Amino acid sequence: MPSLGDVVRDWHRGVQAVARGDWGCALRLFSGDPEPPARMCFNVGCVHLLAGDPEAALRAFDQAVTKDTCMAVGFFQRGVANFQLERFQEALSDFRLALAQLRENSTIDYTQLGLRFKLKAWEVLFNVGAAQSRLGLWAEATRSLEEALSKGPEGARDDLHAALDQLQKQAPLQPRQVPRGEVFRPHRRHLEHLEPVDFLGKAKVVSPAIPDDQHEGTQPQQPQVQGADGEVRPGAAPRAGDTVSHRTATSCGPRMPSEAETEVGSGQVAQVICDEQRPCVEQVGKQVPPGPRVAGGLDSNPSEDPSGAGGVAMVGPASLVTVMVQCAFTLALKVPRGADLSTLRTLLSQALPHQAQHGQLSYRDPSNKGRWVPLPREETLQRAWRDAAAGPGALQLQCRGAGGRPALYQVVAQHNYSARGPEDLALQRGDVVDVLCEVDQAWLEGHCDGHIGIFPKCFVVPTGQYV
């Protein structure tokens, strides 16, 4: 069984073979998977049509519509294969099946699925009329083309009028089909993942030239010490009674006791849930647990703090290490009911300076299945206060970072979207998404419920258009 990477690689090479007209190579690459998906079967059928083998194309399109019974373009192309085999009754049935799969829509755009083709209802009706003309059903063919004329764009009216003139002369029509050389292509995200990625990179040694350099992330060179077994090891042996000072550069400050609530007048308590990095705090004086002894050295015993405050003696910067810590915690603030956004951010800035300026504030909406709704404007916050006043619970807020990136605008999900990879943003119908970036014509990058990812633009609508 080939791996997913091999399947995508052969798929891409097959598309390139179709572009240069190498039908044999394309068929070999598209047929490498023993259990090909419907789109791969469709590609095989299109290549057989290009190679002039409608019988083999018919078998491939049969597999495609069997695997995906809603593939309108598969029925459309199978009708073309039957038409070329002069099986006009079967072709008429396939064109009608394609029309039924359109579900009264004027167009199905297959671009997002990898096929640069839009199946239009008027083209399917044109093919229905072409098959009827071959069966001698001239009146039915005329009605089919008149219906196509009513649904077709302005640019197609001349061709449809010319086809109607042919039917008046009882001249048969030729069907329309997918443009020559167009097949399903793999998604560009899958192609990007085919290239090998060096996650580790090249190793390099970072050491300051000045021994007292305290640049974060570097340490001075350590002296070499010869152990009892004669082996040279880095690091000096600790002396008896020495202690080690441990400096921690962390993103989480000391735990806030329950009595450290901020009092701002009288009113209700607003519970603020902050799931963002806290400001950097240095803690000097934490004792390092005893580690293994260096060969040739003595036991390292911590000295007692002469002041009784739990501190330890200070040593040189060579013994300091950097530890980065991420944590999540809950902070309770007492604020007046109806406080505005500036008041909330002022309270947050007393404990969380960075998050108060750059964090995304959201509130839990009890009427929307408890989802987190962003607070971009003052009106949204006041509505949240009114919802909290109507219910028994307190107002629950959340402060999460969006990488310090501003939201361009907001959209609402009109369909559910399941994430297919770690870079995707899963959506539920009704979710409000902050759009951070327009990736391309088909994809957006957004922030929703504390998560950032990409999602298809067709799954969302602007907030003012959501019904």
GROMACS .gro file of C-alpha atoms in nm:
model
  467
    1MET     CA    1   0.000   0.000   0.000
    2PRO     CA    2   0.164   0.330  -0.105
    3SER     CA    3   0.193   0.608   0.150
    4LEU     CA    4  -0.005   0.930   0.128
    5GLY     CA    5   0.309   1.116   0.023
    6ASP     CA    6   0.370   0.872  -0.263
    7VAL     CA    7   0.008   0.901  -0.378
    8VAL     CA    8   0.019   1.282  -0.382
    9ARG     CA    9   0.357   1.281  -0.555
   10ASP     CA   10   0.236   1.046  -0.832
   11TRP     CA   11  -0.084   1.249  -0.861
   12HIS     CA   12   0.114   1.569  -0.918
   13ARG     CA   13   0.345   1.400  -1.169
   14GLY     CA   14   0.041   1.264  -1.351
   15VAL     CA   15  -0.102   1.614  -1.384
   16GLN     CA   16   0.230   1.731  -1.527
   17ALA     CA   17   0.225   1.439  -1.775
   18VAL     CA   18  -0.124   1.542  -1.891
   19ALA     CA   19   0.000   1.899  -1.944
   20ARG     CA   20   0.277   1.780  -2.176
   21GLY     CA   21   0.052   1.527  -2.358
   22ASP     CA   22   0.217   1.207  -2.231
   23TRP     CA   23  -0.100   0.997  -2.191
   24GLY     CA   24   0.077   0.669  -2.112
   25CYS     CA   25   0.282   0.820  -1.830
   26ALA     CA   26  -0.025   0.996  -1.691
   27LEU     CA   27  -0.229   0.673  -1.688
   28ARG     CA   28   0.053   0.484  -1.516
   29LEU     CA   29   0.087   0.748  -1.244
   30PHE     CA   30  -0.289   0.789  -1.189
   31SER     CA   31  -0.333   0.410  -1.164
   32GLY     CA   32  -0.063   0.351  -0.902
   33ASP     CA   33  -0.306   0.342  -0.609
   34PRO     CA   34  -0.488   0.003  -0.581
   35GLU     CA   35  -0.787   0.181  -0.421
   36PRO     CA   36  -0.802   0.511  -0.610
   37PRO     CA   37  -1.046   0.782  -0.496
   38ALA     CA   38  -1.323   0.911  -0.720
   39ARG     CA   39  -1.120   1.210  -0.839
   40MET     CA   40  -0.834   0.985  -0.951
   41CYS     CA   41  -1.078   0.761  -1.143
   42PHE     CA   42  -1.217   1.075  -1.306
   43ASN     CA   43  -0.865   1.175  -1.413
   44VAL     CA   44  -0.809   0.832  -1.567
   45GLY     CA   45  -1.132   0.864  -1.764
   46CYS     CA   46  -1.038   1.210  -1.893
   47VAL     CA   47  -0.697   1.084  -2.008
   48HIS     CA   48  -0.859   0.791  -2.191
   49LEU     CA   49  -1.088   1.036  -2.371
   50LEU     CA   50  -0.785   1.243  -2.469
   51ALA     CA   51  -0.612   0.928  -2.591
   52GLY     CA   52  -0.914   0.834  -2.805
   53ASP     CA   53  -1.029   0.533  -2.601
   54PRO     CA   54  -1.390   0.606  -2.494
   55GLU     CA   55  -1.449   0.243  -2.390
   56ALA     CA   56  -1.174   0.259  -2.124
   57ALA     CA   57  -1.291   0.608  -2.029
   58LEU     CA   58  -1.642   0.473  -1.970
   59ARG     CA   59  -1.509   0.212  -1.726
   60ALA     CA   60  -1.310   0.477  -1.536
   61PHE     CA   61  -1.609   0.712  -1.511
   62ASP     CA   62  -1.820   0.419  -1.390
   63GLN     CA   63  -1.576   0.375  -1.100
   64ALA     CA   64  -1.577   0.750  -1.027
   65VAL     CA   65  -1.956   0.784  -0.995
   66THR     CA   66  -1.976   0.456  -0.802
   67LYS     CA   67  -1.733   0.591  -0.541
   68ASP     CA   68  -1.897   0.937  -0.538
   69THR     CA   69  -2.264   0.918  -0.633
   70CYS     CA   70  -2.297   1.298  -0.612
   71MET     CA   71  -2.020   1.376  -0.864
   72ALA     CA   72  -2.219   1.569  -1.123
   73VAL     CA   73  -1.915   1.626  -1.344
   74GLY     CA   74  -1.852   1.249  -1.340
   75PHE     CA   75  -2.197   1.178  -1.484
   76PHE     CA   76  -2.141   1.464  -1.730
   77GLN     CA   77  -1.818   1.313  -1.863
   78ARG     CA   78  -1.958   0.958  -1.864
   79GLY     CA   79  -2.236   1.089  -2.087
   80VAL     CA   80  -1.970   1.226  -2.322
   81ALA     CA   81  -1.802   0.882  -2.333
   82ASN     CA   82  -2.134   0.711  -2.409
   83PHE     CA   83  -2.204   0.974  -2.676
   84GLN     CA   84  -1.871   0.897  -2.847
   85LEU     CA   85  -1.959   0.526  -2.836
   86GLU     CA   86  -2.294   0.615  -3.001
   87ARG     CA   87  -2.487   0.493  -2.698
   88PHE     CA   88  -2.715   0.792  -2.711
   89GLN     CA   89  -2.984   0.661  -2.477
   90GLU     CA   90  -2.722   0.596  -2.204
   91ALA     CA   91  -2.569   0.937  -2.275
   92LEU     CA   92  -2.909   1.103  -2.234
   93SER     CA   93  -2.956   0.924  -1.900
   94ASP     CA   94  -2.612   1.037  -1.777
   95PHE     CA   95  -2.674   1.401  -1.873
   96ARG     CA   96  -3.004   1.394  -1.686
   97LEU     CA   97  -2.829   1.246  -1.380
   98ALA     CA   98  -2.573   1.528  -1.396
   99LEU     CA   99  -2.858   1.779  -1.413
  100ALA     CA  100  -3.022   1.618  -1.110
  101GLN     CA  101  -2.697   1.642  -0.909
  102LEU     CA  102  -2.689   2.016  -0.977
  103ARG     CA  103  -2.996   2.033  -0.749
  104GLU     CA  104  -3.145   2.332  -0.933
  105ASN     CA  105  -2.821   2.530  -0.896
  106SER     CA  106  -2.697   2.722  -1.196
  107THR     CA  107  -2.330   2.629  -1.142
  108ILE     CA  108  -2.105   2.390  -0.950
  109ASP     CA  109  -1.754   2.531  -0.908
  110TYR     CA  110  -1.497   2.250  -0.882
  111THR     CA  111  -1.201   2.487  -0.847
  112GLN     CA  112  -1.164   2.437  -0.472
  113LEU     CA  113  -1.157   2.060  -0.527
  114GLY     CA  114  -0.870   2.094  -0.774
  115LEU     CA  115  -1.055   2.090  -1.109
  116ARG     CA  116  -1.042   2.420  -1.298
  117PHE     CA  117  -1.393   2.385  -1.434
  118LYS     CA  118  -1.740   2.517  -1.353
  119LEU     CA  119  -2.023   2.284  -1.449
  120LYS     CA  120  -2.312   2.503  -1.565
  121ALA     CA  121  -2.674   2.398  -1.590
  122TRP     CA  122  -2.718   2.541  -1.940
  123GLU     CA  123  -2.426   2.329  -2.070
  124VAL     CA  124  -2.580   2.014  -1.925
  125LEU     CA  125  -2.914   2.106  -2.087
  126PHE     CA  126  -2.729   2.162  -2.414
  127ASN     CA  127  -2.591   1.807  -2.394
  128VAL     CA  128  -2.937   1.675  -2.313
  129GLY     CA  129  -3.060   1.837  -2.634
  130ALA     CA  130  -2.762   1.698  -2.827
  131ALA     CA  131  -2.843   1.342  -2.714
  132GLN     CA  132  -3.212   1.391  -2.795
  133SER     CA  133  -3.122   1.515  -3.142
  134ARG     CA  134  -2.925   1.196  -3.205
  135LEU     CA  135  -3.230   0.994  -3.098
  136GLY     CA  136  -3.452   1.186  -3.339
  137LEU     CA  137  -3.642   1.362  -3.059
  138TRP     CA  138  -3.635   1.700  -3.230
  139ALA     CA  139  -3.918   1.861  -3.034
  140GLU     CA  140  -3.771   1.754  -2.699
  141ALA     CA  141  -3.427   1.872  -2.809
  142THR     CA  142  -3.569   2.213  -2.900
  143ARG     CA  143  -3.734   2.248  -2.559
  144SER     CA  144  -3.407   2.151  -2.385
  145LEU     CA  145  -3.216   2.419  -2.575
  146GLU     CA  146  -3.483   2.680  -2.507
  147GLU     CA  147  -3.451   2.602  -2.135
  148ALA     CA  148  -3.072   2.628  -2.168
  149LEU     CA  149  -3.119   2.965  -2.339
  150SER     CA  150  -3.322   3.091  -2.042
  151LYS     CA  151  -3.049   2.986  -1.796
  152GLY     CA  152  -2.744   3.070  -2.002
  153PRO     CA  153  -2.536   3.389  -1.976
  154GLU     CA  154  -2.530   3.664  -2.236
  155GLY     CA  155  -2.209   3.533  -2.387
  156ALA     CA  156  -2.363   3.193  -2.466
  157ARG     CA  157  -2.677   3.320  -2.638
  158ASP     CA  158  -2.522   3.334  -2.985
  159ASP     CA  159  -2.409   2.970  -2.967
  160LEU     CA  160  -2.747   2.859  -2.834
  161HIS     CA  161  -2.936   3.044  -3.108
  162ALA     CA  162  -2.709   2.882  -3.367
  163ALA     CA  163  -2.779   2.540  -3.213
  164LEU     CA  164  -3.154   2.606  -3.229
  165ASP     CA  165  -3.119   2.690  -3.597
  166GLN     CA  166  -2.944   2.356  -3.650
  167LEU     CA  167  -3.229   2.173  -3.479
  168GLN     CA  168  -3.478   2.349  -3.707
  169LYS     CA  169  -3.285   2.196  -3.996
  170GLN     CA  170  -3.279   1.860  -3.809
  171ALA     CA  171  -2.900   1.866  -3.791
  172PRO     CA  172  -2.756   1.678  -3.488
  173LEU     CA  173  -2.549   1.857  -3.225
  174GLN     CA  174  -2.212   1.772  -3.070
  175PRO     CA  175  -2.194   1.765  -2.688
  176ARG     CA  176  -1.989   1.998  -2.470
  177GLN     CA  177  -1.732   1.853  -2.227
  178VAL     CA  178  -1.463   1.943  -1.974
  179PRO     CA  179  -1.190   2.149  -2.147
  180ARG     CA  180  -0.903   1.949  -2.291
  181GLY     CA  181  -0.626   1.878  -2.039
  182GLU     CA  182  -0.823   1.976  -1.727
  183VAL     CA  183  -0.807   1.715  -1.449
  184PHE     CA  184  -0.827   1.716  -1.070
  185ARG     CA  185  -0.505   1.845  -0.913
  186PRO     CA  186  -0.375   1.785  -0.559
  187HIS     CA  187  -0.411   2.072  -0.313
  188ARG     CA  188  -0.111   2.301  -0.300
  189ARG     CA  189  -0.085   2.252   0.079
  190HIS     CA  190  -0.022   1.881   0.019
  191LEU     CA  191   0.245   1.963  -0.237
  192GLU     CA  192   0.424   2.193   0.009
  193HIS     CA  193   0.445   1.908   0.259
  194LEU     CA  194   0.619   1.681   0.007
  195GLU     CA  195   0.947   1.869   0.037
  196PRO     CA  196   1.177   1.747   0.316
  197VAL     CA  197   1.189   1.980   0.615
  198ASP     CA  198   1.497   2.018   0.834
  199PHE     CA  199   1.339   2.079   1.174
  200LEU     CA  200   1.671   2.076   1.366
  201GLY     CA  201   1.883   2.290   1.138
  202LYS     CA  202   2.260   2.316   1.164
  203ALA     CA  203   2.410   2.295   1.510
  204LYS     CA  204   2.613   2.591   1.630
  205VAL     CA  205   2.778   2.688   1.956
  206VAL     CA  206   2.675   3.020   2.111
  207SER     CA  207   2.921   3.156   2.367
  208PRO     CA  208   2.984   3.517   2.471
  209ALA     CA  209   3.328   3.661   2.434
  210ILE     CA  210   3.291   3.852   2.762
  211PRO     CA  211   3.272   3.625   3.069
  212ASP     CA  212   3.028   3.858   3.248
  213ASP     CA  213   2.792   3.880   2.951
  214GLN     CA  214   2.444   3.803   3.084
  215HIS     CA  215   2.264   3.796   2.749
  216GLU     CA  216   1.964   3.572   2.788
  217GLY     CA  217   2.014   3.231   2.631
  218THR     CA  218   2.399   3.222   2.647
  219GLN     CA  219   2.647   3.113   2.909
  220PRO     CA  220   3.018   3.187   2.948
  221GLN     CA  221   3.269   2.916   2.873
  222GLN     CA  222   3.314   2.676   3.161
  223PRO     CA  223   3.657   2.567   3.286
  224GLN     CA  224   3.768   2.210   3.223
  225VAL     CA  225   3.822   1.990   3.529
  226GLN     CA  226   4.009   1.661   3.539
  227GLY     CA  227   3.826   1.393   3.738
  228ALA     CA  228   3.962   1.113   3.947
  229ASP     CA  229   3.956   0.874   3.652
  230GLY     CA  230   4.168   1.112   3.446
  231GLU     CA  231   3.880   1.212   3.215
  232VAL     CA  232   3.837   1.580   3.143
  233ARG     CA  233   3.484   1.708   3.207
  234PRO     CA  234   3.338   2.061   3.177
  235GLY     CA  235   3.243   2.257   3.488
  236ALA     CA  236   3.426   2.332   3.811
  237ALA     CA  237   3.368   2.106   4.108
  238PRO     CA  238   3.149   2.274   4.371
  239ARG     CA  239   3.298   2.348   4.704
  240ALA     CA  240   3.150   2.233   5.032
  241GLY     CA  241   2.896   2.481   5.164
  242ASP     CA  242   2.841   2.646   4.825
  243THR     CA  243   2.491   2.712   4.704
  244VAL     CA  244   2.366   2.789   4.354
  245SER     CA  245   2.149   3.086   4.266
  246HIS     CA  246   1.873   2.996   4.020
  247ARG     CA  247   1.736   3.274   3.802
  248THR     CA  248   1.416   3.188   3.619
  249ALA     CA  249   1.298   3.400   3.327
  250THR     CA  250   0.939   3.287   3.308
  251SER     CA  251   0.614   3.387   3.147
  252CYS     CA  252   0.417   3.313   3.462
  253GLY     CA  253   0.434   3.529   3.771
  254PRO     CA  254   0.384   3.408   4.127
  255ARG     CA  255   0.048   3.260   4.210
  256MET     CA  256  -0.199   3.528   4.318
  257PRO     CA  257  -0.372   3.454   4.650
  258SER     CA  258  -0.748   3.469   4.669
  259GLU     CA  259  -0.744   3.780   4.887
  260ALA     CA  260  -0.549   3.971   4.619
  261GLU     CA  261  -0.868   4.060   4.432
  262THR     CA  262  -0.875   4.411   4.292
  263GLU     CA  263  -1.150   4.622   4.448
  264VAL     CA  264  -1.309   4.876   4.215
  265GLY     CA  265  -1.611   5.023   4.386
  266SER     CA  266  -1.917   4.811   4.456
  267GLY     CA  267  -2.098   4.584   4.219
  268GLN     CA  268  -2.089   4.236   4.078
  269VAL     CA  269  -1.788   4.011   4.030
  270ALA     CA  270  -1.671   3.955   3.672
  271GLN     CA  271  -1.471   3.635   3.631
  272VAL     CA  272  -1.188   3.688   3.382
  273ILE     CA  273  -1.027   3.376   3.236
  274CYS     CA  274  -0.685   3.454   3.093
  275ASP     CA  275  -0.516   3.189   2.881
  276GLU     CA  276  -0.220   3.394   2.766
  277GLN     CA  277   0.143   3.424   2.872
  278ARG     CA  278   0.198   3.630   3.182
  279PRO     CA  279   0.467   3.900   3.206
  280CYS     CA  280   0.828   3.801   3.263
  281VAL     CA  281   0.933   3.782   3.630
  282GLU     CA  282   1.276   3.703   3.764
  283GLN     CA  283   1.303   3.490   4.076
  284VAL     CA  284   1.645   3.492   4.235
  285GLY     CA  285   1.719   3.281   4.539
  286LYS     CA  286   1.556   2.947   4.454
  287GLN     CA  287   1.774   2.657   4.558
  288VAL     CA  288   1.866   2.405   4.289
  289PRO     CA  289   1.808   2.039   4.385
  290PRO     CA  290   2.134   1.852   4.443
  291GLY     CA  291   2.257   1.678   4.130
  292PRO     CA  292   2.524   1.414   4.067
  293ARG     CA  293   2.869   1.491   4.203
  294VAL     CA  294   3.146   1.592   3.969
  295ALA     CA  295   3.433   1.343   3.975
  296GLY     CA  296   3.702   1.462   4.208
  297GLY     CA  297   3.473   1.707   4.394
  298LEU     CA  298   3.305   1.710   4.736
  299ASP     CA  299   2.937   1.689   4.828
  300SER     CA  300   2.744   2.011   4.768
  301ASN     CA  301   2.544   2.105   5.078
  302PRO     CA  302   2.315   2.409   5.074
  303SER     CA  303   2.404   2.675   5.325
  304GLU     CA  304   2.147   2.801   5.567
  305ASP     CA  305   2.002   3.144   5.508
  306PRO     CA  306   2.144   3.369   5.783
  307SER     CA  307   1.838   3.593   5.763
  308GLY     CA  308   1.595   3.301   5.791
  309ALA     CA  309   1.403   3.425   5.486
  310GLY     CA  310   1.471   3.117   5.274
  311GLY     CA  311   1.725   3.287   5.042
  312VAL     CA  312   2.058   3.146   4.931
  313ALA     CA  313   2.401   3.293   4.871
  314MET     CA  314   2.466   3.454   4.533
  315VAL     CA  315   2.727   3.318   4.292
  316GLY     CA  316   2.855   3.420   3.950
  317PRO     CA  317   2.641   3.444   3.635
  318ALA     CA  318   2.786   3.116   3.502
  319SER     CA  319   2.548   2.925   3.732
  320LEU     CA  320   2.232   3.100   3.612
  321VAL     CA  321   2.001   2.920   3.370
  322THR     CA  322   1.697   3.033   3.173
  323VAL     CA  323   1.369   2.843   3.202
  324MET     CA  324   1.066   2.948   2.992
  325VAL     CA  325   0.731   2.852   3.144
  326GLN     CA  326   0.381   2.885   2.995
  327CYS     CA  327   0.080   2.859   3.222
  328ALA     CA  328  -0.294   2.924   3.229
  329PHE     CA  329  -0.478   3.057   3.534
  330THR     CA  330  -0.799   3.222   3.644
  331LEU     CA  331  -0.807   3.577   3.780
  332ALA     CA  332  -1.111   3.711   3.970
  333LEU     CA  333  -1.173   4.086   3.955
  334LYS     CA  334  -1.441   4.293   4.129
  335VAL     CA  335  -1.577   4.553   3.891
  336PRO     CA  336  -1.893   4.765   3.881
  337ARG     CA  337  -2.174   4.621   3.676
  338GLY     CA  338  -2.175   4.777   3.331
  339ALA     CA  339  -1.802   4.860   3.329
  340ASP     CA  340  -1.669   4.952   2.985
  341LEU     CA  341  -1.382   4.798   2.791
  342SER     CA  342  -1.129   5.059   2.904
  343THR     CA  343  -1.207   4.986   3.271
  344LEU     CA  344  -1.161   4.612   3.220
  345ARG     CA  345  -0.829   4.659   3.042
  346THR     CA  346  -0.713   4.898   3.316
  347LEU     CA  347  -0.784   4.633   3.579
  348LEU     CA  348  -0.611   4.366   3.373
  349SER     CA  349  -0.307   4.587   3.320
  350GLN     CA  350  -0.241   4.593   3.696
  351ALA     CA  351  -0.162   4.221   3.689
  352LEU     CA  352  -0.115   4.149   3.318
  353PRO     CA  353   0.037   4.449   3.139
  354HIS     CA  354   0.110   4.276   2.809
  355GLN     CA  355  -0.217   4.085   2.779
  356ALA     CA  356  -0.427   4.390   2.866
  357GLN     CA  357  -0.292   4.572   2.560
  358HIS     CA  358  -0.275   4.288   2.304
  359GLY     CA  359  -0.511   4.014   2.426
  360GLN     CA  360  -0.842   3.937   2.256
  361LEU     CA  361  -1.129   3.980   2.504
  362SER     CA  362  -1.427   3.747   2.458
  363TYR     CA  363  -1.728   3.660   2.671
  364ARG     CA  364  -1.913   3.332   2.717
  365ASP     CA  365  -2.255   3.368   2.555
  366PRO     CA  366  -2.511   3.150   2.738
  367SER     CA  367  -2.759   3.188   2.453
  368ASN     CA  368  -2.507   3.054   2.198
  369LYS     CA  369  -2.424   2.716   2.356
  370GLY     CA  370  -2.169   2.879   2.585
  371ARG     CA  371  -1.935   2.978   2.300
  372TRP     CA  372  -1.680   3.255   2.335
  373VAL     CA  373  -1.786   3.568   2.146
  374PRO     CA  374  -1.525   3.842   2.077
  375LEU     CA  375  -1.568   4.189   2.228
  376PRO     CA  376  -1.444   4.422   1.953
  377ARG     CA  377  -1.669   4.716   2.043
  378GLU     CA  378  -1.833   4.874   2.343
  379GLU     CA  379  -2.184   4.776   2.226
  380THR     CA  380  -2.096   4.406   2.238
  381LEU     CA  381  -1.970   4.436   2.597
  382GLN     CA  382  -2.283   4.617   2.713
  383ARG     CA  383  -2.494   4.344   2.554
  384ALA     CA  384  -2.286   4.091   2.747
  385TRP     CA  385  -2.359   4.281   3.070
  386ARG     CA  386  -2.731   4.267   2.995
  387ASP     CA  387  -2.713   3.892   2.929
  388ALA     CA  388  -2.527   3.841   3.258
  389ALA     CA  389  -2.783   4.048   3.448
  390ALA     CA  390  -3.066   3.833   3.310
  391GLY     CA  391  -2.901   3.508   3.423
  392PRO     CA  392  -2.798   3.369   3.761
  393GLY     CA  393  -2.424   3.351   3.689
  394ALA     CA  394  -2.150   3.611   3.668
  395LEU     CA  395  -2.009   3.757   3.349
  396GLN     CA  396  -1.730   3.529   3.222
  397LEU     CA  397  -1.458   3.684   3.010
  398GLN     CA  398  -1.160   3.532   2.834
  399CYS     CA  399  -0.833   3.700   2.736
  400ARG     CA  400  -0.640   3.514   2.468
  401GLY     CA  401  -0.368   3.633   2.240
  402ALA     CA  402  -0.390   3.645   1.863
  403GLY     CA  403  -0.019   3.704   1.820
  404GLY     CA  404  -0.068   4.080   1.854
  405ARG     CA  405  -0.231   4.085   1.510
  406PRO     CA  406  -0.534   4.311   1.453
  407ALA     CA  407  -0.856   4.169   1.311
  408LEU     CA  408  -0.943   4.297   0.963
  409TYR     CA  409  -1.315   4.222   0.996
  410GLN     CA  410  -1.554   3.958   1.130
  411VAL     CA  411  -1.737   3.678   0.951
  412VAL     CA  412  -1.990   3.416   1.059
  413ALA     CA  413  -1.971   3.045   0.971
  414GLN     CA  414  -2.275   2.937   0.773
  415HIS     CA  415  -2.160   2.572   0.749
  416ASN     CA  416  -1.966   2.335   0.975
  417TYR     CA  417  -1.600   2.288   0.875
  418SER     CA  418  -1.388   2.005   1.015
  419ALA     CA  419  -1.015   2.070   1.047
  420ARG     CA  420  -0.812   1.844   0.816
  421GLY     CA  421  -0.472   1.943   0.953
  422PRO     CA  422  -0.306   2.126   1.243
  423GLU     CA  423  -0.310   2.450   1.045
  424ASP     CA  424  -0.688   2.441   0.990
  425LEU     CA  425  -0.947   2.622   1.204
  426ALA     CA  426  -1.252   2.407   1.281
  427LEU     CA  427  -1.583   2.592   1.257
  428GLN     CA  428  -1.937   2.532   1.375
  429ARG     CA  429  -2.237   2.697   1.214
  430GLY     CA  430  -2.288   3.037   1.378
  431ASP     CA  431  -1.927   3.083   1.496
  432VAL     CA  432  -1.802   3.443   1.480
  433VAL     CA  433  -1.447   3.454   1.337
  434ASP     CA  434  -1.199   3.743   1.349
  435VAL     CA  435  -1.030   3.751   1.007
  436LEU     CA  436  -0.657   3.814   1.050
  437CYS     CA  437  -0.538   3.762   0.693
  438GLU     CA  438  -0.672   3.688   0.344
  439VAL     CA  439  -0.447   3.401   0.232
  440ASP     CA  440  -0.578   3.392  -0.126
  441GLN     CA  441  -0.907   3.407  -0.315
  442ALA     CA  442  -1.033   3.085  -0.155
  443TRP     CA  443  -0.880   3.078   0.197
  444LEU     CA  444  -0.881   3.304   0.503
  445GLU     CA  445  -0.683   3.300   0.828
  446GLY     CA  446  -0.882   3.377   1.138
  447HIS     CA  447  -0.916   3.363   1.516
  448CYS     CA  448  -1.212   3.194   1.685
  449ASP     CA  449  -1.264   3.073   2.041
  450GLY     CA  450  -0.894   3.114   2.124
  451HIS     CA  451  -0.766   2.925   1.818
  452ILE     CA  452  -0.595   3.053   1.502
  453GLY     CA  453  -0.601   2.874   1.166
  454ILE     CA  454  -0.708   2.883   0.803
  455PHE     CA  455  -1.047   2.794   0.659
  456PRO     CA  456  -1.227   2.815   0.322
  457LYS     CA  457  -1.386   3.150   0.244
  458CYS     CA  458  -1.697   2.983   0.102
  459PHE     CA  459  -1.789   2.848   0.448
  460VAL     CA  460  -1.842   3.196   0.597
  461VAL     CA  461  -2.033   3.515   0.523
  462PRO     CA  462  -1.992   3.871   0.655
  463THR     CA  463  -2.162   3.930   0.988
  464GLY     CA  464  -2.429   4.150   0.834
  465GLN     CA  465  -2.534   3.882   0.580
  466TYR     CA  466  -2.572   3.587   0.818
  467VAL     CA  467  -2.929   3.458   0.854
   0.00000   0.00000   0.00000
